Coordinates of C-alpha atoms and ligand atoms in Angstrom, one line a residue:
X133 CA 0.9 -22.6 -2.6
X134 CA -2.3 -22.1 -0.6
X135 CA -1.6 -21.9 3.2
X136 CA 2.2 -21.6 2.4
X137 CA 4.7 -21.4 5.2
X138 CA 4.4 -18.4 7.5
X139 CA 8.1 -17.7 6.9
X140 CA 9.5 -15.6 4.1
X141 CA 10.8 -18.2 1.6
X142 CA 14.5 -18.5 0.9
X143 CA 15.0 -19.2 -2.8
X144 CA 18.0 -20.2 -4.8
X145 CA 16.6 -19.8 -8.3
X146 CA 14.8 -16.9 -10.1
X147 CA 12.1 -19.1 -11.5
X148 CA 10.7 -19.4 -8.0
X149 CA 10.0 -15.7 -8.3
X150 CA 9.3 -14.7 -11.9
X151 CA 7.1 -16.0 -14.7
X152 CA 9.0 -17.8 -17.5
X153 CA 8.7 -14.9 -20.0
X154 CA 10.4 -12.5 -17.5
X155 CA 13.3 -14.8 -16.6
X156 CA 15.7 -13.6 -19.2
X157 CA 15.5 -9.9 -18.5
X158 CA 15.4 -10.5 -14.7
X159 CA 18.4 -12.8 -14.9
X160 CA 20.4 -10.0 -16.6
X161 CA 19.2 -7.4 -14.0
X162 CA 20.2 -9.6 -11.0
X163 CA 23.6 -10.3 -12.6
X164 CA 24.2 -6.6 -13.2
X165 CA 23.3 -5.9 -9.6
X166 CA 25.7 -8.6 -8.4
X167 CA 28.5 -7.4 -10.8
X168 CA 28.1 -3.8 -9.7
X169 CA 28.2 -4.9 -6.1
X170 CA 31.5 -6.6 -6.6
X171 CA 32.9 -3.7 -8.5
X172 CA 31.9 -1.3 -5.7
X173 CA 32.6 -3.4 -2.6
X174 CA 35.2 -5.9 -3.8
X175 CA 33.1 -9.0 -2.9
X176 CA 29.9 -10.8 -3.8
X177 CA 26.7 -10.1 -1.8
X178 CA 25.8 -12.6 0.9
X179 CA 22.1 -12.5 -0.2
X180 CA 19.5 -10.3 -1.9
X181 CA 16.3 -9.4 -0.1
X182 CA 13.5 -8.7 -2.6
X183 CA 10.0 -7.3 -2.1
X184 CA 7.5 -6.5 -4.9
X185 CA 5.0 -3.6 -5.5
X186 CA 1.3 -4.2 -5.5
X187 CA -1.9 -3.2 -7.2
X188 CA -5.0 -2.8 -5.2
X189 CA -8.1 -4.3 -7.0
X190 CA -10.6 -2.8 -4.7
X191 CA -10.8 -1.3 -1.2
X192 CA -9.2 2.1 -1.2
X193 CA -8.4 4.1 1.8
X194 CA -10.1 1.7 4.2
X195 CA -7.1 -0.4 5.4
X196 CA -6.3 2.2 8.1
X197 CA -9.9 2.0 9.2
X198 CA -9.2 -1.8 9.6
X199 CA -11.4 -3.0 6.8
X200 CA -10.6 -5.8 4.3
X201 CA -8.9 -4.9 1.0
X202 CA -8.1 -6.9 -2.1
X203 CA -4.6 -6.3 -3.5
X204 CA -2.2 -8.4 -5.3
X205 CA 1.6 -8.3 -5.5
X206 CA 3.0 -7.5 -9.0
X207 CA 6.1 -8.6 -10.8
X208 CA 8.0 -5.2 -10.4
X209 CA 10.1 -5.1 -7.3
X210 CA 12.9 -3.8 -5.2
X211 CA 16.2 -5.6 -4.6
X212 CA 18.5 -5.1 -1.7
X213 CA 21.9 -6.8 -2.1
X214 CA 23.8 -7.1 1.2
X215 CA 27.2 -8.1 2.5
X216 CA 27.4 -8.1 6.2
X217 CA 30.4 -8.1 8.6
X218 CA 30.6 -8.2 12.4
X219 CA 31.0 -4.8 13.9
X220 CA 34.3 -4.5 15.9
X221 CA 33.9 -4.5 19.7
X222 CA 33.0 -1.1 21.1
X223 CA 32.3 0.4 17.7
X224 CA 29.1 1.5 16.0
X225 CA 27.9 -0.5 13.0
X226 CA 28.2 1.3 9.7
X227 CA 26.1 1.1 6.6
X228 CA 27.4 1.9 3.1
X229 CA 24.4 2.1 0.8
X230 CA 24.3 2.8 -3.0
X231 CA 21.8 2.4 -5.8
X232 CA 22.2 1.0 -9.3
X233 CA 20.5 4.2 -10.5
X234 CA 23.3 6.3 -8.9
X235 CA 22.5 9.6 -10.7
X236 CA 19.0 9.7 -9.2
X237 CA 19.8 8.1 -5.9
X238 CA 23.2 9.1 -4.6
X239 CA 25.1 6.9 -2.1
X240 CA 25.4 7.5 1.6
X241 CA 27.3 6.2 4.6
X242 CA 25.9 6.3 8.1
X243 CA 26.3 4.7 11.5
X244 CA 23.8 2.7 13.6
X245 CA 23.9 3.6 17.2
X246 CA 24.7 0.8 19.6
X247 CA 21.6 1.6 21.6
X248 CA 18.6 3.7 20.6
X249 CA 17.5 4.3 17.0
X250 CA 19.1 5.3 13.8
X251 CA 18.1 8.9 13.1
X252 CA 15.6 9.6 10.3
X253 CA 14.9 13.2 9.3
X254 CA 11.5 13.0 7.7
X255 CA 11.9 16.6 6.4
X256 CA 14.9 15.5 4.4
X257 CA 13.4 13.2 1.8
X258 CA 16.6 11.2 1.0
X259 CA 15.9 7.9 -0.6
X260 CA 17.9 6.0 2.0
X261 CA 15.3 7.0 4.6
X262 CA 13.4 3.9 3.7
X263 CA 16.4 1.7 4.4
X264 CA 16.7 3.4 7.7
X265 CA 13.1 2.6 8.4
X266 CA 13.9 -1.0 7.8
X267 CA 16.9 -0.8 10.2
X268 CA 14.8 0.8 12.9
X269 CA 11.9 -1.6 12.7
X270 CA 14.1 -4.6 12.4
X271 CA 16.3 -3.7 15.4
X272 CA 13.4 -2.7 17.5
X273 CA 11.8 -6.1 16.8
X274 CA 15.0 -8.0 17.6
X275 CA 15.5 -6.0 20.9
X276 CA 11.9 -6.6 21.9
X277 CA 12.6 -10.3 21.6
X278 CA 15.6 -10.1 24.0
X279 CA 18.4 -9.6 21.5
X280 CA 21.0 -7.3 22.9
X281 CA 23.7 -7.5 20.3
X282 CA 25.2 -4.8 18.2
X283 CA 24.1 -4.7 14.6
X284 CA 26.4 -6.1 11.9
X285 CA 27.9 -3.5 9.5
X286 CA 26.4 -3.7 6.0
X287 CA 27.4 -2.9 2.5
X288 CA 24.2 -2.5 0.5
X289 CA 23.3 -2.0 -3.2
X290 CA 19.7 -1.4 -4.2
X291 CA 17.8 -1.6 -7.4
X292 CA 14.1 -1.0 -8.0
X293 CA 11.8 -1.3 -11.0
X294 CA 8.7 0.2 -9.2
X295 CA 8.2 3.9 -10.3
X296 CA 8.3 6.1 -7.2
X297 CA 5.1 8.1 -6.7
X298 CA 3.4 5.8 -9.2
X299 CA 0.8 4.3 -6.9
X300 CA 2.3 0.8 -7.0
X301 CA 3.9 1.1 -3.6
X302 CA 7.5 1.4 -4.2
X303 CA 7.8 2.7 -0.6
X304 CA 6.3 -0.4 1.0
X305 CA 8.4 -2.7 -1.2
X306 CA 11.5 -0.8 -0.1
X307 CA 10.6 -0.8 3.6
X308 CA 9.8 -4.6 3.5
X309 CA 12.9 -5.5 1.6
X310 CA 15.1 -3.4 3.9
X311 CA 13.6 -4.8 7.1
X312 CA 14.0 -8.3 5.7
X313 CA 17.6 -7.5 4.7
X314 CA 18.5 -6.2 8.2
X315 CA 16.9 -9.1 9.9
X316 CA 18.7 -11.6 7.6
X317 CA 22.0 -9.8 7.9
X318 CA 21.7 -10.0 11.7
X319 CA 21.4 -13.8 11.6
X320 CA 17.6 -14.3 11.5
X321 CA 17.4 -17.5 9.5
X322 CA 13.6 -17.6 9.4
X323 CA 11.6 -14.4 9.3
X324 CA 7.9 -14.8 10.1
X325 CA 5.7 -13.1 7.5
X326 CA 3.2 -11.4 9.8
X327 CA 6.0 -10.1 12.0
X328 CA 7.8 -8.6 9.0
X329 CA 4.5 -7.0 7.8
X330 CA 3.7 -5.5 11.2
X331 CA 7.2 -4.1 11.6
X332 CA 7.2 -2.7 8.1
X333 CA 3.9 -0.9 8.7
X334 CA 5.2 0.7 11.8
X335 CA 8.6 1.5 10.1
X336 CA 7.1 3.3 7.2
X337 CA 5.5 5.8 9.5
X338 CA 9.1 7.0 10.4
X339 CA 9.2 8.8 7.1
X340 CA 6.1 10.8 8.0
X341 CA 3.3 8.8 6.4
X342 CA 0.7 7.4 8.8
X343 CA 0.1 4.4 6.7
X344 CA -2.3 1.5 6.8
X345 CA -1.1 -2.1 6.3
X346 CA -2.3 -3.1 2.9
X347 CA 0.8 -2.6 0.8
X348 CA 3.2 -4.3 3.2
X349 CA 0.9 -7.3 3.5
X350 CA 0.6 -7.6 -0.3
X351 CA 4.4 -7.2 -0.7
X352 CA 5.1 -10.0 1.8
X353 CA 2.2 -12.4 1.4
X354 CA 2.0 -12.1 -2.4
X355 CA 1.7 -15.3 -4.4
X356 CA 2.4 -16.1 -8.1
X357 CA -1.0 -17.6 -8.6
X358 CA -3.4 -15.6 -6.5
X359 CA -4.6 -12.2 -5.4
X360 CA -5.2 -11.6 -1.7
X361 CA -8.1 -10.9 0.6
X362 CA -6.5 -9.1 3.5
X363 CA -8.1 -8.6 6.9
X364 CA -6.6 -6.7 9.8
X365 CA -8.9 -7.7 12.7
X366 CA -8.7 -9.6 15.0
X367 CA -5.3 -10.1 13.5
X368 CA -3.5 -9.8 10.2
X369 CA -4.6 -12.4 7.7
X370 CA -4.0 -12.7 3.9
X371 CA -6.3 -15.2 2.2
X372 CA -5.2 -16.2 -1.3
X373 CA -7.8 -16.5 -4.0
X374 CA -7.7 -17.0 -7.8
X375 CA -9.6 -15.1 -10.3
X376 CA -12.8 -16.7 -11.6
X377 CA -12.7 -18.6 -14.8
X378 CA -14.8 -16.7 -17.3
X379 CA -15.7 -16.6 -20.9
X380 CA -14.3 -14.3 -22.2
X381 CA -11.3 -14.6 -19.7
X382 CA -10.7 -11.6 -17.6
X383 CA -7.5 -9.6 -17.2
X384 CA -6.4 -6.7 -15.1
X385 CA -4.6 -3.9 -16.8
X386 CA -2.5 -1.2 -14.9
X387 CA -2.1 2.2 -16.6
X388 CA 0.1 4.9 -15.2
X389 CA -1.0 8.6 -15.2
X390 CA 2.6 9.7 -14.9
X391 CA 1.3 12.3 -12.5
X392 CA 3.6 11.5 -9.5
X393 CA 2.1 11.9 -6.1
X394 CA 4.9 12.0 -3.5
X395 CA 2.8 11.0 -0.5
X396 CA 5.4 11.8 2.1
X397 CA 5.5 15.4 0.9
X398 CA 1.7 16.0 0.4
X399 CA 0.8 13.9 3.5
X400 CA -0.4 16.9 5.7
X401 CA -3.1 17.9 3.2
X402 CA -3.8 14.4 1.6
X403 CA -3.0 11.1 3.2
X404 CA -2.4 11.9 6.8
X405 CA -5.3 14.3 6.8
X406 CA -7.6 11.5 5.6
X407 CA -6.4 9.3 8.5
X408 CA -7.3 12.1 10.9
X409 CA -10.6 12.8 9.3
X410 CA -11.7 9.1 9.4
X411 CA -10.5 8.7 12.9
X412 CA -12.2 11.8 14.1
X413 CA -15.4 10.7 12.3
X414 CA -15.4 7.5 14.4
X415 CA -14.8 9.5 17.6
X416 CA -17.4 12.1 16.9
X417 CA -20.0 9.5 15.9
X418 CA -19.4 7.6 19.1
X419 CA -20.0 10.7 21.1
X420 CA -23.1 11.8 19.1
X421 CA -24.6 8.3 19.2
X422 CA -23.8 8.1 23.0
X423 CA -22.0 4.8 22.6
X424 CA -19.6 5.5 25.4
X425 CA -15.9 5.4 24.9
X426 CA -14.6 3.7 21.8
X427 CA -12.3 0.7 22.3
X428 CA -8.8 1.5 21.2
X429 CA -7.5 -0.5 18.3
X430 CA -4.7 -0.9 15.8
X431 CA -5.8 2.0 13.6
X432 CA -2.9 4.4 13.1
X433 CA -4.4 6.9 15.5
X434 CA -5.9 4.3 17.8
X435 CA -9.6 4.3 16.8
X436 CA -11.3 3.2 13.6
X437 CA -14.7 3.3 11.9
X438 CA -14.7 -0.5 12.0
X439 CA -14.3 -0.3 15.8
X440 CA -17.2 2.1 15.8
X441 CA -19.4 -0.3 13.7
X442 CA -18.7 -3.1 16.2
X443 CA -19.5 -0.9 19.2
X444 CA -22.7 0.3 17.5
X445 CA -24.2 -3.2 17.0
X446 CA -22.9 -4.4 20.4
X447 CA -24.8 -1.6 22.0
X448 CA -28.0 -2.4 20.0
X449 CA -27.6 -6.1 20.9
X450 CA -28.1 -7.3 17.3
X451 CA -25.8 -8.9 14.8
X452 CA -27.1 -8.4 11.2
X453 CA -25.1 -9.7 8.3
X454 CA -21.9 -7.7 7.4
X455 CA -23.6 -6.2 4.4
X456 CA -26.6 -5.1 6.4
X457 CA -24.3 -3.6 9.1
X458 CA -22.4 -1.6 6.5
X459 CA -25.6 -0.4 4.8
X460 CA -26.9 0.7 8.2
X461 CA -23.6 2.5 9.0
X462 CA -23.9 4.5 5.8
X463 CA -27.3 5.7 6.9
X464 CA -26.2 6.4 10.4
X465 CA -23.4 8.6 9.1
X466 CA -25.8 10.5 6.8
X467 CA -28.2 11.1 9.7
X468 CA -25.6 12.0 12.3
X469 CA -22.8 13.9 10.6
X470 CA -25.1 16.4 8.9
X471 CA -22.7 19.2 8.1
X472 CA -21.9 18.7 4.4
X473 CA -19.5 21.6 4.5
X474 CA -17.3 19.9 7.0
X475 CA -16.4 20.7 10.6
X476 CA -13.8 23.1 12.0
X477 CA -11.4 22.0 14.7
X478 CA -13.3 24.2 17.1
X479 CA -16.6 22.6 16.3
X480 CA -15.2 19.1 16.7
X481 CA -13.6 20.1 20.0
X482 CA -17.0 21.4 21.1
X483 CA -18.8 18.2 20.3
X484 CA -16.1 16.1 22.1
X485 CA -16.1 18.5 25.1
X486 CA -12.4 19.1 24.8
X487 CA -10.2 21.9 23.5
X488 CA -8.8 22.5 20.0
X489 CA -5.3 22.3 21.5
X490 CA -6.0 18.9 23.1
X491 CA -7.3 17.7 19.7
X492 CA -4.1 18.9 18.0
X493 CA -2.0 17.3 20.6
X494 CA -3.7 13.9 20.4
X495 CA -4.4 13.6 16.7
X496 CA -2.3 16.1 14.7
X497 CA 1.1 16.4 16.3
X498 CA 3.2 13.3 15.4
X499 CA 1.8 13.7 11.9
X500 CA 1.0 17.4 11.5
X501 CA -1.8 18.3 9.1
X502 CA -3.2 21.4 7.5
X503 CA -7.0 21.8 7.1
X504 CA -9.6 24.5 7.6
X505 CA -12.4 22.0 7.8
X506 CA -12.5 18.3 8.4
X507 CA -14.8 16.4 6.1
X508 CA -16.1 13.8 8.5
X509 CA -19.3 13.1 6.7
X510 CA -18.1 12.4 3.2
X511 CA -15.0 10.5 4.3
X512 CA -17.0 8.2 6.6
X513 CA -19.6 7.5 3.9
X514 CA -16.8 6.6 1.6
X515 CA -15.2 4.2 4.1
X516 CA -18.4 2.3 4.9
X517 CA -19.6 2.2 1.3
X518 CA -16.2 1.1 0.0
X519 CA -16.1 -1.7 2.6
X520 CA -19.6 -2.7 1.4
X521 CA -18.2 -2.9 -2.2
X522 CA -15.3 -5.0 -1.1
X523 CA -17.7 -7.5 0.5
X524 CA -19.8 -7.7 -2.6
X525 CA -16.7 -7.9 -4.9
X526 CA -15.2 -10.7 -2.8
X527 CA -18.5 -12.6 -2.9
X528 CA -18.5 -12.4 -6.7
X529 CA -14.8 -13.3 -7.0
X530 CA -14.8 -16.2 -4.7
X531 CA -18.2 -17.7 -5.5
X532 CA -18.2 -17.4 -9.2
X533 CA -19.8 -20.1 -11.4
X534 CA -17.6 -22.6 -13.3
X535 CA -17.5 -20.3 -16.2
X536 CA -18.5 -16.7 -15.5
X537 CA -20.2 -14.8 -18.2
X538 CA -19.5 -11.3 -19.5
X539 CA -22.4 -9.9 -17.4
X540 CA -20.9 -11.5 -14.3
X541 CA -17.6 -9.6 -15.0
X542 CA -19.6 -6.4 -15.6
X543 CA -21.2 -6.8 -12.1
X544 CA -17.7 -6.9 -10.7
X545 CA -16.6 -4.0 -12.8
X546 CA -19.6 -2.0 -11.7
X547 CA -18.3 -2.1 -8.1
X548 CA -14.9 -0.9 -9.3
X549 CA -16.5 2.0 -11.2
X550 CA -18.5 2.9 -8.1
X551 CA -15.3 2.8 -6.1
X552 CA -13.7 5.3 -8.5
X553 CA -16.8 7.6 -8.2
X554 CA -16.6 7.5 -4.4
X555 CA -12.8 8.1 -4.4
X556 CA -13.3 11.1 -6.7
X557 CA -16.4 12.7 -5.1
X558 CA -16.4 11.7 -1.5
X559 CA -12.7 11.1 -0.8
X560 CA -11.3 13.6 -3.2
X561 CA -8.3 11.5 -3.9
X562 CA -8.6 11.2 -7.7
X563 CA -7.2 13.7 -10.2
X564 CA -8.3 14.8 -13.7
X565 CA -5.7 12.4 -15.3
X566 CA -7.0 9.4 -13.4
X567 CA -10.6 10.3 -14.3
X568 CA -9.6 10.6 -17.9
X569 CA -7.8 7.2 -18.0
X570 CA -10.8 5.6 -16.5
X571 CA -13.2 7.3 -18.9
X572 CA -11.1 6.4 -22.0
X573 CA -10.6 2.8 -20.9
X574 CA -14.3 2.2 -20.1
X575 CA -15.4 3.6 -23.5
X576 CA -13.0 1.2 -25.2
X577 CA -14.2 -1.9 -23.4
X578 CA -13.0 -1.9 -19.8
X579 CA -15.9 -3.1 -17.6
X580 CA -14.4 -1.6 -14.4
X581 CA -11.8 1.2 -14.0
X582 CA -10.5 2.9 -11.0
X583 CA -7.5 4.5 -9.4
X584 CA -5.3 2.2 -7.3
X585 CA -3.3 3.0 -4.2
X586 CA -3.6 6.4 -2.5
X587 CA -4.5 8.3 -5.6
X588 CA -3.9 12.0 -6.4
X589 CA -1.9 10.7 -9.3
X590 CA -0.1 7.3 -9.7
X591 CA -1.8 4.4 -11.4
X592 CA -5.2 3.1 -12.5
X593 CA -6.5 -0.5 -12.7
X594 CA -8.9 -1.8 -15.2
X595 CA -10.9 -5.0 -15.4
X596 CA -11.1 -6.0 -19.0
X597 CA -12.4 -9.0 -20.9
X598 CA -9.2 -10.4 -22.5
X599 CA -10.5 -9.9 -26.1
X600 CA -10.9 -6.2 -25.5
X601 CA -7.4 -5.5 -24.2
X602 CA -5.9 -4.5 -27.5
X603 CA -8.7 -2.0 -28.1
X604 CA -8.3 -0.5 -24.6
X605 CA -4.5 -0.2 -25.1
X606 CA -5.0 1.5 -28.4
X607 CA -7.5 4.0 -27.0
X608 CA -5.3 4.9 -24.1
X609 CA -2.4 5.4 -26.5
X610 CA -4.4 7.7 -28.7
X611 CA -6.5 9.6 -26.2
X612 CA -4.2 9.8 -23.2
X613 CA -0.5 9.1 -23.7
X614 CA 0.0 10.7 -27.1
X615 CA -0.9 14.1 -25.7
X616 CA -0.1 13.9 -22.0
X617 CA 3.0 11.7 -22.0
X618 CA 4.3 11.0 -25.5
X619 CA 7.5 9.5 -24.0
X620 CA 5.4 6.4 -23.4
X621 CA 5.2 5.8 -27.1
X622 CA 8.9 6.1 -27.8
X623 CA 9.8 2.4 -27.4
X624 CA 8.2 -0.9 -26.5
X625 CA 9.9 -0.8 -23.2
X626 CA 8.5 2.6 -22.4
X627 CA 5.0 1.4 -23.4
X628 CA 5.4 -1.7 -21.1
X629 CA 6.2 0.7 -18.3
X630 CA 3.1 2.8 -18.9
X631 CA 0.5 0.0 -19.5
X632 CA 0.8 -3.6 -18.4
X633 CA -1.5 -6.5 -18.1
X634 CA -1.0 -7.5 -14.5
X635 CA -0.7 -11.0 -13.1
X636 CA -0.4 -11.8 -9.4
X637 CA 3.3 -11.9 -8.4
X638 CA 5.4 -13.6 -5.8
X639 CA 5.8 -11.9 -2.5
X640 CA 9.1 -11.1 -0.6
X641 CA 11.9 -13.6 -0.7
X642 CA 15.6 -13.9 0.3
X643 CA 17.7 -15.2 -2.5
X644 CA 21.0 -17.0 -1.9
X645 CA 21.8 -18.3 -5.4
X646 CA 25.4 -17.1 -5.4
Ligands
NG1_415 P1 0.3 4.2 -1.7 O1 0.5 5.7 -1.5 O2 -0.3 4.0 -3.0 O3 1.5 3.5 -1.4 C1 -1.4 4.1 0.4 C2 -1.1 3.3 1.7 C3 -2.0 2.1 1.9 C4 -3.5 2.4 1.6 C5 -3.6 3.2 0.2 C6 -5.0 3.6 -0.1 C7 1.2 3.3 2.5 C8 2.5 2.6 2.5 N1 0.2 2.8 1.8 O4 -0.8 3.6 -0.7 O5 -1.9 1.6 3.2 O6 -4.0 3.2 2.6 O7 -2.8 4.3 0.2 O8 -5.9 2.5 -0.1 O9 1.1 4.4 3.1
MG416 MG1 3.7 4.2 -0.9

């Protein structure tokens, strides 16, 4: 559905969401959810809000620097079943929330203040925090649009099939589905996709991760037939595209490391630190290059390397092609940020003619971080070179010949392999298990293998000529899972959880098929 409605679709039948081969098992899962809802709360849900996970094909750790990325939604997802009731006059709305996997995710009841925000303790990593993020974001949006009502009270039952910490963005799916559920429960008949994404991005930051916007965009704008080319400036846009027809046909395989990376816990030394490093790289470059003050933008900390690129060429009065610009930026970084060992906070403060305390206050207080040295050089080289790879990859994807050859696929795969090298060596966000999966897959016939998502564990994605898929699966089984995670070999179901051939999936929907 190219150029589909800007509103989240309301669907009444599961075949609008899932591929035919998944309908049977999904039908059972949705029925189980509805039946358990009835058992718990004594009534059927009014609706189910559903949002999927995603896999990122290429463009890692550059969304928060406002560069284009190429993710697709996947079929695994998060369901939020809701029954809403008006909150009695003068009382606070209540939320009763439970999970179908009750042993792992215990239920909770809490109130929503009539004014102000629902409290989220980001040090207490309770699973329901993500639902609270959705409430906060949704109510803030409604209030900003002049709504001054009291929220409805909600009975909620959740079920997810996206492994948490698995790199396929269970968190964004949960935040998007929750925000969508709260908006719908409070009477919003039509929810605009970009509004939902923007509010979900901001909401996810309430759990302590200073995230970019890729995952929420993929989760909301996903489409059954296409992957997405997502841009963030001048405003959020998700262009749909199909994979090239090739001989042999191509497929994308997702393989789990089963090393979980709980981003919200490691954020001060991993994710949030990278956001600080790349933002400070932009600010320091602007100062060293005497570009004057950087224009503020939508980057999580207000400045971005893409803003810097724009300013750099404005100042020079030239507009080379995007590829030339990015190549130039890689050189500029290499010549300007010469300290390969990184920069201390004191050194950065010195360059910026400010104090370390002021730096901490401005960039490291809402999202605290821990670092001895800030790797401005390597992180900035990664960002510019990764954006360059995305541009080249998009060009190959979207302008492929009628029937692309194996060597054409190999050219695309090469860019994915280079992305993995850069993530491992410059961004330090890979891990030995991800490196091993990539290595094994490539030797068995993958033409491009890389981590997907934030990294430090989670999943990998592989571009494989279809005829080589069985070989790659067999090699992964033999050389990775057998030793590192034998549980994956115990049943067909476990294996499908570890390694799947991934097709683009439908984005968020509201289901009212009851
Ligand atoms: P994960 O941790 O895989 O959900 C994160 C960010 C993305 C993006 C990627 C790296 C969130 C919700 N998602 O993904 O915005 O920056 O890492 O490319 O924080
Ligand atoms: Mg996440």
